[in-house]
CSV table of C-alpha atoms in Angstrom, one decimal:
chain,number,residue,atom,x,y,z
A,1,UNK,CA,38.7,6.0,12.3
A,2,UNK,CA,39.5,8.4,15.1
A,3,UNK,CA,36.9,10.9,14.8
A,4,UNK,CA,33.3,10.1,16.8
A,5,UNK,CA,29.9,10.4,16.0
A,6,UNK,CA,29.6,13.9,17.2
A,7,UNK,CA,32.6,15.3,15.5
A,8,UNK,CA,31.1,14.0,12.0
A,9,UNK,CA,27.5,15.5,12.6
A,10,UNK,CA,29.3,19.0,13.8
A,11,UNK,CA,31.0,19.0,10.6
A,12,UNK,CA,28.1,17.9,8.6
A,13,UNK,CA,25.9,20.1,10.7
A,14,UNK,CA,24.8,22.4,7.1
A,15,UNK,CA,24.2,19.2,5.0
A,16,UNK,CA,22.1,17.8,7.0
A,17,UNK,CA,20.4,21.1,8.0
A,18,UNK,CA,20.2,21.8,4.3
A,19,UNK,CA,18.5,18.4,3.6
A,20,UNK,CA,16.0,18.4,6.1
A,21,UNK,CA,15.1,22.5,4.5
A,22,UNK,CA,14.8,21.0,1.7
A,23,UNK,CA,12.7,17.9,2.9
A,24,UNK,CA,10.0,20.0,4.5
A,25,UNK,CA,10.0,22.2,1.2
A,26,UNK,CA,9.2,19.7,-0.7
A,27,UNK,CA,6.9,18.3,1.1
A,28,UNK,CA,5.3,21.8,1.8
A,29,UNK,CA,5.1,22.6,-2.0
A,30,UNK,CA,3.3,19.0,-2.9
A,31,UNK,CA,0.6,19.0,0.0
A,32,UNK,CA,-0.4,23.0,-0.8
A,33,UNK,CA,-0.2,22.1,-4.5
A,34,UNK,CA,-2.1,18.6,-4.2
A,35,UNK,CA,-4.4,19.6,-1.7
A,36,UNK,CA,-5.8,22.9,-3.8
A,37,UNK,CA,-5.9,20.6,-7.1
A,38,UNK,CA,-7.4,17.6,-4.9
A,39,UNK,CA,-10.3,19.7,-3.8
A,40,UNK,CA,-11.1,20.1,-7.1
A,41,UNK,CA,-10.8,16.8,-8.3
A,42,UNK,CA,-13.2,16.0,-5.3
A,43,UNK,CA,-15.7,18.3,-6.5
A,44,UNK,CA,-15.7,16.7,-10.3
A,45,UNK,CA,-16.2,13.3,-8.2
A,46,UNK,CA,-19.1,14.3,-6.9
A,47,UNK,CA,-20.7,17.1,-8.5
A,48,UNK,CA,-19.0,16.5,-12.3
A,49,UNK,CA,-21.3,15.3,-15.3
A,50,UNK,CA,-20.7,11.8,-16.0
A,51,UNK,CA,-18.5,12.0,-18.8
A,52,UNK,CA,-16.5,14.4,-16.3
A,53,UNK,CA,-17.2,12.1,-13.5
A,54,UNK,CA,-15.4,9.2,-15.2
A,55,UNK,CA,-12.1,11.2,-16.2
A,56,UNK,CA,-11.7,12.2,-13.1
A,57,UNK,CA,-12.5,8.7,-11.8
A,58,UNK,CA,-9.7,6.4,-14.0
A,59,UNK,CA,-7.1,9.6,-13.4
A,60,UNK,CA,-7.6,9.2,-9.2
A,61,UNK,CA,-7.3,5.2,-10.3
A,62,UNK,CA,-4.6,5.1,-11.7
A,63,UNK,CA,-2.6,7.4,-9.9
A,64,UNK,CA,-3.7,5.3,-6.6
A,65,UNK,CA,-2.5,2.1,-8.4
A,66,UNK,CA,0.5,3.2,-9.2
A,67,UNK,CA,3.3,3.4,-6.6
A,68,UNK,CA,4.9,6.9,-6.0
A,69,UNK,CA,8.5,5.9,-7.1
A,70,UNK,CA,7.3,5.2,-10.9
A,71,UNK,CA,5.2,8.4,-10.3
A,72,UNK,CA,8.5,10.3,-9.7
A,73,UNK,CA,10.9,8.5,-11.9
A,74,UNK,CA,8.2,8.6,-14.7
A,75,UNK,CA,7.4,12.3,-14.0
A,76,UNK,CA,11.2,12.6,-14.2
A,77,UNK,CA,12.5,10.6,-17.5
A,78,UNK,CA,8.8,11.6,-19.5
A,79,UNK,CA,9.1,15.3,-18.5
A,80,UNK,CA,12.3,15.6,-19.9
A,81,UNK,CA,11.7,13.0,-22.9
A,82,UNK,CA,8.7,15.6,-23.6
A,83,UNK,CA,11.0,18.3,-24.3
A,84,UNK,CA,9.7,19.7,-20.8
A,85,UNK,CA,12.7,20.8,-18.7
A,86,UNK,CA,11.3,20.7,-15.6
A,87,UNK,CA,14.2,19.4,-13.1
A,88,UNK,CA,14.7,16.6,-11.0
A,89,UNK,CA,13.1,19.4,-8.0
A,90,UNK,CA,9.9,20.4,-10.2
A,91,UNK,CA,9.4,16.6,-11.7
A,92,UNK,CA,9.3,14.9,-8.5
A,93,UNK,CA,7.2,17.9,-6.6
A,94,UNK,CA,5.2,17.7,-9.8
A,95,UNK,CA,4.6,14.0,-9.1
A,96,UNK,CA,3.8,14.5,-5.1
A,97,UNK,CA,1.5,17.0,-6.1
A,98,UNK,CA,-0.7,14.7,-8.3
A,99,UNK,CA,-0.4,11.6,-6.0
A,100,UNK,CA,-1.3,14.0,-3.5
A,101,UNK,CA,-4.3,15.3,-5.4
A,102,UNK,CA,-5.8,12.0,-6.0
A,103,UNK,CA,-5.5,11.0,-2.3
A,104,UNK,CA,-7.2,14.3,-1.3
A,105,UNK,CA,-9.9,13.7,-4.0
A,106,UNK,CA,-11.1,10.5,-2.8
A,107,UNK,CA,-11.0,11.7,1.1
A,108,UNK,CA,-12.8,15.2,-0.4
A,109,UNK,CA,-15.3,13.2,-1.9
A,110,UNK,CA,-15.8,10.7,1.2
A,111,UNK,CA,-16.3,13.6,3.3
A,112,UNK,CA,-19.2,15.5,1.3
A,113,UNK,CA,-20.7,12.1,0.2
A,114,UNK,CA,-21.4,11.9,4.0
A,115,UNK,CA,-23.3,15.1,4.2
A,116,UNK,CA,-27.0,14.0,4.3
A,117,UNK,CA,-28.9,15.0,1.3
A,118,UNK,CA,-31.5,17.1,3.2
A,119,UNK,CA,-28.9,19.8,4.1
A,120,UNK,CA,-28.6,20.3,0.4
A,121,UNK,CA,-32.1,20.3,0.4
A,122,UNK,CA,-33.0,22.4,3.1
A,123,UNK,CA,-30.8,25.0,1.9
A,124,UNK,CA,-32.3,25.0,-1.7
A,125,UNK,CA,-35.8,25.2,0.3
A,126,UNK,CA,-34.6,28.5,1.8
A,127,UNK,CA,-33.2,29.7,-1.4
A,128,UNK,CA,-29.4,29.5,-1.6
A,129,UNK,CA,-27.8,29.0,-4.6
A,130,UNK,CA,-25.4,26.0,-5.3
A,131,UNK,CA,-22.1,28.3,-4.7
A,132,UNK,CA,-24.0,29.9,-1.5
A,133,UNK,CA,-25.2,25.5,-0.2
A,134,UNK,CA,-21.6,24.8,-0.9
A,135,UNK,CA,-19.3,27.5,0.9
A,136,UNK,CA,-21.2,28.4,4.0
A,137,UNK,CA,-23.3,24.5,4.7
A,138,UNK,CA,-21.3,21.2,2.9
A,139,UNK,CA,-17.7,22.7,2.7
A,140,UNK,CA,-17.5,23.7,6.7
A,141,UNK,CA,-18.9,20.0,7.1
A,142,UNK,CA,-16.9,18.6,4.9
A,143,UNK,CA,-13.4,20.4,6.5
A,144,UNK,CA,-14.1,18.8,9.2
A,145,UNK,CA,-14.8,15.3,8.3
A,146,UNK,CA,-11.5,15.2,5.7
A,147,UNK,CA,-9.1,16.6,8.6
A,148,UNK,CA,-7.9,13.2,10.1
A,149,UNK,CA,-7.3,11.6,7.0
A,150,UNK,CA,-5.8,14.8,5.6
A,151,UNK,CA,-3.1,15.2,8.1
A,152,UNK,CA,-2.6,11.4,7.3
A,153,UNK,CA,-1.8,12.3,3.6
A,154,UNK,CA,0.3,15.0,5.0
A,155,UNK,CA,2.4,12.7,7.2
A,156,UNK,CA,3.0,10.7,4.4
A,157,UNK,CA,3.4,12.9,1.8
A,158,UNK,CA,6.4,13.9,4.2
A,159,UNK,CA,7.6,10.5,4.0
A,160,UNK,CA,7.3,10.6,-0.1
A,161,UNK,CA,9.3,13.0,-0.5
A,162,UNK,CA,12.4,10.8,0.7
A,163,UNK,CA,11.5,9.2,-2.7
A,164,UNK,CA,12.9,12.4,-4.5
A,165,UNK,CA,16.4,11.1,-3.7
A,166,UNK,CA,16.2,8.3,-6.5
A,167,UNK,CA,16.3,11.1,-9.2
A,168,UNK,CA,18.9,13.4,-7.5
A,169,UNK,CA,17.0,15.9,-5.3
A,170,UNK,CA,19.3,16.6,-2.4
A,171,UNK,CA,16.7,16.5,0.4
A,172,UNK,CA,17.2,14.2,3.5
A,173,UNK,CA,17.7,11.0,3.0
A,174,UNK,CA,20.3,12.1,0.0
A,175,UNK,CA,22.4,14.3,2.1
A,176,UNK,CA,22.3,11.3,4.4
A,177,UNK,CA,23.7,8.6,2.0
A,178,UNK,CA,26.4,11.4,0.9
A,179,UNK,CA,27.6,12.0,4.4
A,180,UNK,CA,27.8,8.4,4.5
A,181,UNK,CA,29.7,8.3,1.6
A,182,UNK,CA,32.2,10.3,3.0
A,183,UNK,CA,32.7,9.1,6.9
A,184,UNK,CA,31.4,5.3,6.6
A,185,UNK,CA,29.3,5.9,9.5
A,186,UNK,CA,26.4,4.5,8.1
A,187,UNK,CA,24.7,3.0,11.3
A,188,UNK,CA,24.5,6.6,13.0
A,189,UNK,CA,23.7,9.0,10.5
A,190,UNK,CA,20.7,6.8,8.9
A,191,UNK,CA,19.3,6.4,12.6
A,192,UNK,CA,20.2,10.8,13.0
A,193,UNK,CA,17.7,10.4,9.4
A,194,UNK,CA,15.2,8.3,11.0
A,195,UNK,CA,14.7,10.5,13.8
A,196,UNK,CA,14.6,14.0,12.0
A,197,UNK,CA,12.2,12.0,9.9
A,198,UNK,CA,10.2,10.6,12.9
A,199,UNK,CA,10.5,13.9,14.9
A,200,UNK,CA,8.9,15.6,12.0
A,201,UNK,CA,5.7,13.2,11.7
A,202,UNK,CA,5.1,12.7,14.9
A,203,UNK,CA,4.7,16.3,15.8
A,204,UNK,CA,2.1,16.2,12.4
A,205,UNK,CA,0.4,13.6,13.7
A,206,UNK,CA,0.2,15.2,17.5
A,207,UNK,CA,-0.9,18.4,15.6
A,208,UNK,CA,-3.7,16.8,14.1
A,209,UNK,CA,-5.2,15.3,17.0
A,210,UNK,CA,-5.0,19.0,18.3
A,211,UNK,CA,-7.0,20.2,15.5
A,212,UNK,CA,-9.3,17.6,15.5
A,213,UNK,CA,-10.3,17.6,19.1
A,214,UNK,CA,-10.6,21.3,18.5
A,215,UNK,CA,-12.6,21.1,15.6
A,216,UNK,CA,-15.3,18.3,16.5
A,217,UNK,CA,-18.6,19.2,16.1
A,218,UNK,CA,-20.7,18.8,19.7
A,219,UNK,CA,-22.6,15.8,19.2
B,1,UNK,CA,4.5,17.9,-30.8
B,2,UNK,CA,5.8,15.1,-33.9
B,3,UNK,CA,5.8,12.1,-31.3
B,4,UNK,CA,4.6,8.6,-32.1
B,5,UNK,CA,4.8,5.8,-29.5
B,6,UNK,CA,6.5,3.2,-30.7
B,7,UNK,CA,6.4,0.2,-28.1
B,8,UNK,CA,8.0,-2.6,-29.7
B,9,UNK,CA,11.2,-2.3,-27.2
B,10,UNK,CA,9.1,-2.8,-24.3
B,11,UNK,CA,7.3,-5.7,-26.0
B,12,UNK,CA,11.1,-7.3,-26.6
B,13,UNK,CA,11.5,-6.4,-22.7
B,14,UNK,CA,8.1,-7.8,-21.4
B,15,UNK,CA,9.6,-10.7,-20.0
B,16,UNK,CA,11.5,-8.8,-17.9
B,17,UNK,CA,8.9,-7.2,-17.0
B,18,UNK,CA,7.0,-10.1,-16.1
B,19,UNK,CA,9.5,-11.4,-14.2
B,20,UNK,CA,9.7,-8.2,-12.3
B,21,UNK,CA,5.7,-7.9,-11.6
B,22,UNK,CA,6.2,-11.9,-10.6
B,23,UNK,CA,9.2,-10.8,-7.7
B,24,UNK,CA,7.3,-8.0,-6.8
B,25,UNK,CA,4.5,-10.3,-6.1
B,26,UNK,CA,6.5,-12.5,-4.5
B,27,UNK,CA,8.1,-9.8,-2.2
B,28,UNK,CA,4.4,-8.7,-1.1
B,29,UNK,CA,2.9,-12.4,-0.5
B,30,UNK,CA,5.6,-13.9,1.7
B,31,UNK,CA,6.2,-9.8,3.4
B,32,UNK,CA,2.5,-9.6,4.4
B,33,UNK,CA,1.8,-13.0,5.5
B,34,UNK,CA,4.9,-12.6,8.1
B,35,UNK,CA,3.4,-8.8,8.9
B,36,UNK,CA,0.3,-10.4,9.2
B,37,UNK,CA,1.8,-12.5,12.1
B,38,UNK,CA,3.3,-9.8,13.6
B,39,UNK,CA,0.3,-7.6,13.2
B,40,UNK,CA,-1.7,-10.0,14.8
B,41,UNK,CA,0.1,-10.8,17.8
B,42,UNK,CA,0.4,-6.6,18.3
B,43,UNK,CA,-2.6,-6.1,17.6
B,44,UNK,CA,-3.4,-8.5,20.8
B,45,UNK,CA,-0.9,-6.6,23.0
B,46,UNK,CA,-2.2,-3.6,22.0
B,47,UNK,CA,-5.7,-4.1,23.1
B,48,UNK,CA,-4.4,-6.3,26.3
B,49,UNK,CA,-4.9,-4.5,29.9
B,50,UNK,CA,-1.7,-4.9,30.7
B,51,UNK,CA,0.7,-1.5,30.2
B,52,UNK,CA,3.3,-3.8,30.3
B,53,UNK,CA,2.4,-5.6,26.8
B,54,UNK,CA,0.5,-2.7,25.4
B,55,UNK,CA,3.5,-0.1,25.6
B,56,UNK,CA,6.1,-1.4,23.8
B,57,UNK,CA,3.4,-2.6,21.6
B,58,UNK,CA,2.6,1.0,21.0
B,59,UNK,CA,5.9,2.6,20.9
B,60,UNK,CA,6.8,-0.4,17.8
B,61,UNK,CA,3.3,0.9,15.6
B,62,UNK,CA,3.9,4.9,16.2
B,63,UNK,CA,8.0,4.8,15.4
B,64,UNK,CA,7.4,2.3,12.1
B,65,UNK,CA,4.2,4.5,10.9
B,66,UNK,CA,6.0,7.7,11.6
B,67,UNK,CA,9.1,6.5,9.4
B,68,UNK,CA,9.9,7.0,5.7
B,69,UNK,CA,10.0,2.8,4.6
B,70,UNK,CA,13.2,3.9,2.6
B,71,UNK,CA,14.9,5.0,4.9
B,72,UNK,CA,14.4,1.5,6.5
B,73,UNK,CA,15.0,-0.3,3.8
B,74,UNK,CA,18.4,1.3,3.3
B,75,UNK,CA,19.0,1.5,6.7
B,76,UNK,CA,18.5,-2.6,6.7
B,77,UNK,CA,20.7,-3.2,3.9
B,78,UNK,CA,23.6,-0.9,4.3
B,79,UNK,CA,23.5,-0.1,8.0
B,80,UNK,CA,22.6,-3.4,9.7
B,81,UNK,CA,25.8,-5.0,8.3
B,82,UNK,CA,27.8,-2.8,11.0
B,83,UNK,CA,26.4,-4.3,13.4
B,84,UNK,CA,27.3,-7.6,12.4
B,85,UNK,CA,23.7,-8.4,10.9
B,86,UNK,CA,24.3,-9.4,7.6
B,87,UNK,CA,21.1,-9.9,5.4
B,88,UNK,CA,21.2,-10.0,1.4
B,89,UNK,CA,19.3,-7.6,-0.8
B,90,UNK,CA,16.3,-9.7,-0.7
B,91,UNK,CA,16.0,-11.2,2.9
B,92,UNK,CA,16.7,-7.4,4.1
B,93,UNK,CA,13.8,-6.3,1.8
B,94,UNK,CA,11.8,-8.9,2.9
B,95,UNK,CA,12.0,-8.5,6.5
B,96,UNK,CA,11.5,-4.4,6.6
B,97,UNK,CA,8.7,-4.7,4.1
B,98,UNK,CA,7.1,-7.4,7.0
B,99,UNK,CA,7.8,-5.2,9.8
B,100,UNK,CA,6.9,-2.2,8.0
B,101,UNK,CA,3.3,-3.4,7.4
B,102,UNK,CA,2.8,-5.7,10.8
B,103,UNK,CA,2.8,-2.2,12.2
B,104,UNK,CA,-0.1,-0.7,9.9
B,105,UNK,CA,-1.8,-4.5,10.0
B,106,UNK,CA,-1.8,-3.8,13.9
B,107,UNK,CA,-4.0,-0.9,13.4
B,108,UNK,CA,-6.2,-2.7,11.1
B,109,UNK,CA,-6.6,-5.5,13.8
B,110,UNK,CA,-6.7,-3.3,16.6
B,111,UNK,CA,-10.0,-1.7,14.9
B,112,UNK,CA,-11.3,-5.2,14.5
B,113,UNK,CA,-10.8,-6.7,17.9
B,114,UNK,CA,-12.4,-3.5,19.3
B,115,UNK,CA,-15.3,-4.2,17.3
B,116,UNK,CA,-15.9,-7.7,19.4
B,117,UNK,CA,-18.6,-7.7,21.5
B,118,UNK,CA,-17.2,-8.7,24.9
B,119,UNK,CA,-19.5,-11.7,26.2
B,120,UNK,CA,-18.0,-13.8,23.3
B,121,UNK,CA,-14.8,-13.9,25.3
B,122,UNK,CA,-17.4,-14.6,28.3
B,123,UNK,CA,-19.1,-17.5,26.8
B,124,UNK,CA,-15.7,-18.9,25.6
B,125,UNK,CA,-14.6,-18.5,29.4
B,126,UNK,CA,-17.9,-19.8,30.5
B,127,UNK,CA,-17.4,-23.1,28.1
B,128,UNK,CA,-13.6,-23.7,29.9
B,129,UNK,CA,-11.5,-22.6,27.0
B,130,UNK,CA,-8.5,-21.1,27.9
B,131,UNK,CA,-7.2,-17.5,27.0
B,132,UNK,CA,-5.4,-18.3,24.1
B,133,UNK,CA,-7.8,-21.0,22.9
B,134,UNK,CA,-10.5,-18.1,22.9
B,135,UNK,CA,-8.0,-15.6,20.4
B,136,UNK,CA,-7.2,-18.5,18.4
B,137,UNK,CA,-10.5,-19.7,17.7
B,138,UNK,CA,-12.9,-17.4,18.4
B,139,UNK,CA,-12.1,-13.7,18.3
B,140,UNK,CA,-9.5,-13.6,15.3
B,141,UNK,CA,-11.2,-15.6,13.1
B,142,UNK,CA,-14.1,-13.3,13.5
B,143,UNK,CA,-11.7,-10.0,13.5
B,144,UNK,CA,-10.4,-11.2,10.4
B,145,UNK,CA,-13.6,-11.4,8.3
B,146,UNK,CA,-14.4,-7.9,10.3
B,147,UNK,CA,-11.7,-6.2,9.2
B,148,UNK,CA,-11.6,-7.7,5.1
B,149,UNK,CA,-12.9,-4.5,3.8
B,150,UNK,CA,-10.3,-1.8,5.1
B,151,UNK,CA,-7.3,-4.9,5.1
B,152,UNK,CA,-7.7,-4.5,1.0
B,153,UNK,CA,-6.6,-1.2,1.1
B,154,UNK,CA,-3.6,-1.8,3.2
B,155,UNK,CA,-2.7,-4.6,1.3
B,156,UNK,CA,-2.6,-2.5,-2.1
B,157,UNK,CA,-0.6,-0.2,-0.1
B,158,UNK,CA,2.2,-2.6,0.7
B,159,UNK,CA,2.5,-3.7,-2.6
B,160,UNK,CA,2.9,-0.7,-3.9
B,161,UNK,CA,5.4,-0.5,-1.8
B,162,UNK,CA,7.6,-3.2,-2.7
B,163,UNK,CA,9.0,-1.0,-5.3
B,164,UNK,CA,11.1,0.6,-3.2
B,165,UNK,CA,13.3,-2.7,-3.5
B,166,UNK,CA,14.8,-1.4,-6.7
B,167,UNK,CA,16.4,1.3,-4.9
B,168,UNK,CA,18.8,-1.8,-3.4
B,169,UNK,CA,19.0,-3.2,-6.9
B,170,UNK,CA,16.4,-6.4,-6.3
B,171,UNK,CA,15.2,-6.8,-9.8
B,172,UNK,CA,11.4,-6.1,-9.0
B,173,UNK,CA,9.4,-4.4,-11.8
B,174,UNK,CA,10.5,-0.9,-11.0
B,175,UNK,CA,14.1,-1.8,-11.6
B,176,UNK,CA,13.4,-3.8,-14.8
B,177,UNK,CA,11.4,-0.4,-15.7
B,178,UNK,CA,14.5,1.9,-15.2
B,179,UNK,CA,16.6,-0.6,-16.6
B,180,UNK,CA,14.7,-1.1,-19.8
B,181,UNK,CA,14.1,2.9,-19.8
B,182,UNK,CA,18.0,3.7,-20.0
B,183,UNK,CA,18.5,1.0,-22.4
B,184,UNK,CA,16.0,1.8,-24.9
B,185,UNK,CA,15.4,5.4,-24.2
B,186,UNK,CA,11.2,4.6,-24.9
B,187,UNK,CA,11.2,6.6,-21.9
B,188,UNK,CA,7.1,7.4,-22.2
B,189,UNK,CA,6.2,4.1,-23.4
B,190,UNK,CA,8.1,1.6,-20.7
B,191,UNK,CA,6.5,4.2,-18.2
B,192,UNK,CA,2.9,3.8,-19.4
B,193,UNK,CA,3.3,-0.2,-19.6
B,194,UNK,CA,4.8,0.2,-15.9
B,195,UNK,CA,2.1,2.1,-14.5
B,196,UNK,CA,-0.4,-0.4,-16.1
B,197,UNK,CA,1.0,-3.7,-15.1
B,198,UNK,CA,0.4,-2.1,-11.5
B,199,UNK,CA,-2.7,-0.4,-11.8
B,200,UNK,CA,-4.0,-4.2,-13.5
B,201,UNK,CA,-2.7,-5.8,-10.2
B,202,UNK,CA,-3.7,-3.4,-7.7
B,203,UNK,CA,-7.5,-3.9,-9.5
B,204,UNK,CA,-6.4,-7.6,-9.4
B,205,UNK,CA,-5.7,-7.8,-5.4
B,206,UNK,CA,-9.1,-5.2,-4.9
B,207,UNK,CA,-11.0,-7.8,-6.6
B,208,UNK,CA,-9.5,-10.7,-5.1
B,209,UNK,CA,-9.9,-9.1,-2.0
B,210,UNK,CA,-13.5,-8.1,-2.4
B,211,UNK,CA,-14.2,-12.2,-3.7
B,212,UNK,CA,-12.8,-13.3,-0.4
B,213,UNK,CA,-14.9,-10.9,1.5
B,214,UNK,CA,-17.9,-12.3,-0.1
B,215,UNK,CA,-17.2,-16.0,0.5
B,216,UNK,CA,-16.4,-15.1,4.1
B,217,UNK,CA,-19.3,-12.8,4.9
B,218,UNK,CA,-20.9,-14.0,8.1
B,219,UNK,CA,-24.2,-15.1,7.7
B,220,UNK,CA,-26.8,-12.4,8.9
């Protein structure tokens, strides 16, 4: 073969372009999702009735002891075997979302767990009610506590989503293995994958340690 | 919705099932005992005061964390070859799966050795061992009963992840589940026996994990 490295990846410059678009969509769309749903399933963790409580407790358990690729080729094959036509797109953003969620609930949970009981307390004693204790004394408490571990999930939601190629979403790591299929160069373009992928976490994980350092509270 | 379940072609398919979960387990006990090696001895250089040791110690945990672990298992299996590496499906699984979690091991160790107090390296010094006699036989085996509770969750982790292995055809319990999905089309049922046979192990390996911590709790 002739051509070089940089005469393939000009020619594939839109595929892979495309892919990576489509990466950070997904994983956009599964961390928003998860993270709203995972707040909640937080909540029923710790503020639920029992029967509540323990729902919300085997659905976080299983969904943690589960790997994602069943998640996504089961959110795939039983979505459609439903009757639901959801698409190899929706399923496997559908199955980020509630991996996502449970990950979010247990670090949710963690975070107000840690709040010592006399703030509640305190701010029943000055007469707030639960919604008024919640938004303005556990939940800025809370935010702050989750936020490592958050943009942890984040990361590797981001590195979940390359699991989407199995059912035929053409994110990344797809594109990747279709250039491949077409110039043979498979050395280069998975290493060109590996460091869109790394570029893209790393700057996550650089981000959160900006945010975090912002966000400490002064001890 | 007029659906019953109907199992009986995953029961005729359980023992490939089983033999799946047993490769899986497989996969994961010889992967993290090797990454367990590897974690160990970064673990060591990332903690050393040498920049030397520590840096490239460094720069091998943040590029393996900050990497999708398919893309390295396909990268192992398909790419490596080009380069005159040639691995099959299992041995390449094998040895990403083991690099992939020596670098989160490191971590877990790193947090461990930081958590020993300094004048036991002093009083091994102070008795004549040398260096390496001191890691060896005082400070990991005191890390490792440190760090038993957050190593449980990392181990889960990694066995969850051996399911990527299907996506290079090693018949694992993933690829027995497609397999026996497409050929019996009992789509929801192989999927719900799936997710239990890991969800039983991963409470399997918690409570295993959990026994061991108790045995080796240090005496307070």
């Amino acid at each position: 073969m002739s051509s070089t490295f940089l005469e393939q990846l000009w020619i594939a410059r839109y595929v892979v372009l495309s892919g990576l678009g489509m990466s950070v969509s997904i994983s956009l769309l599964a961390i928003v999702a998860g993270s709203v749903f995972g707040v909640f399933v937080g909540l029923a963790l710790v503020y639920g009735g029992r029967p509540l409580r323990l729902l919300v407790r085997a659905y976080t358990d299983i969904i943690r002891g589960t790997p994602v690729l069943v998640l996504v080729l089961a959110s795939y094959y039983v979505s459609a075997a439903a009757g639901l036509d959801l698409g190899p797109f929706s399923a496997g953003v559908l199955a980020l979302a509630v991996f996502c969620s449970s990950h979010v609930g247990e670090i949710v949970r963690g975070a107000l767990q840690a709040i010592p009981r006399g703030q509640t307390e305190a701010a029943k004693a000055i007469g707030l009610t639960f919604t008024q204790t919640f938004t303005s004394v556990l939940w800025p408490q809370a935010m702050r506590q989750c936020l490592p571990a958050w943009v942890n999930t984040a990361a590797e939601m981001v590195k979940a989503s390359t699991l989407l190629s199995v059912i035929g979403v053409a994110e990344l790591l797809l594109r990747t293995q279709e250039i491949i299929s077409r110039n043979f160069m498979s050395l280069q373009f998975y290493f060109l994958a590996g460091a869109l992928y790394f570029i893209v976490n790393f700057s996550i994980e650089r981000f959160g340690k900006y945010v975090e350092r912002k966000t400490v509270l002064p001890s | 919705m007029g659906y019953t379940l109907n199992f009986a072609a995953v029961w005729r398919s359980f023992d490939l099932l089983l033999s799946g979960l047993a490769l899986s387990l497989g996969l994961a006990v010889v992967s993290i005992f090797i990454g367990a090696a590897i974690g160990l001895v970064t673990a060591f250089a990332l903690t050393s005061k040498s920049r030397l040791i520590g840096a490239p110690a460094r720069l091998y945990v943040t590029v393996i964390r900050n990497l999708p672990i398919l893309v390295l298992v396909l990268f192992a299996y398909f790419a490596l070859p080009q380069m005159g590496v040639r691995l099959d499906k299992i041995q390449s699984f094998v040895a990403v799966l083991a690099i992939y979690s020596g670098a989160y091991l490191a971590e877990v160790f790193r947090a461990g050795l930081l958590s020993i107090p300094r004048g036991l390296t002093e009083a091994g010094l102070a008795i004549g061992l040398t260096p390496m006699q001191i890691r060896g036989s005082i400070i990991a085996p005191l890390m490792l009963r440190n760090v038993l509770p957050s190593l449980s969750s990392t181990v889960i982790s990694l066995f969850k992840d051996t399911s990527l292995a299907a996506a290079i055809a090693v018949p694992e319990l993933t690829f027995a589940a497609r397999k026996i999905n497409v050929e019996s089309f009992r789509v929801i049922e192989t999927w719900m026996v799936t997710s239990a046979l890991y969800v039983a192990t991963c409470f399997l390996i918690a409570a295993l994990m959990r026994l061991v911590e108790r045995r080796l709790a240090l005496p307070r």
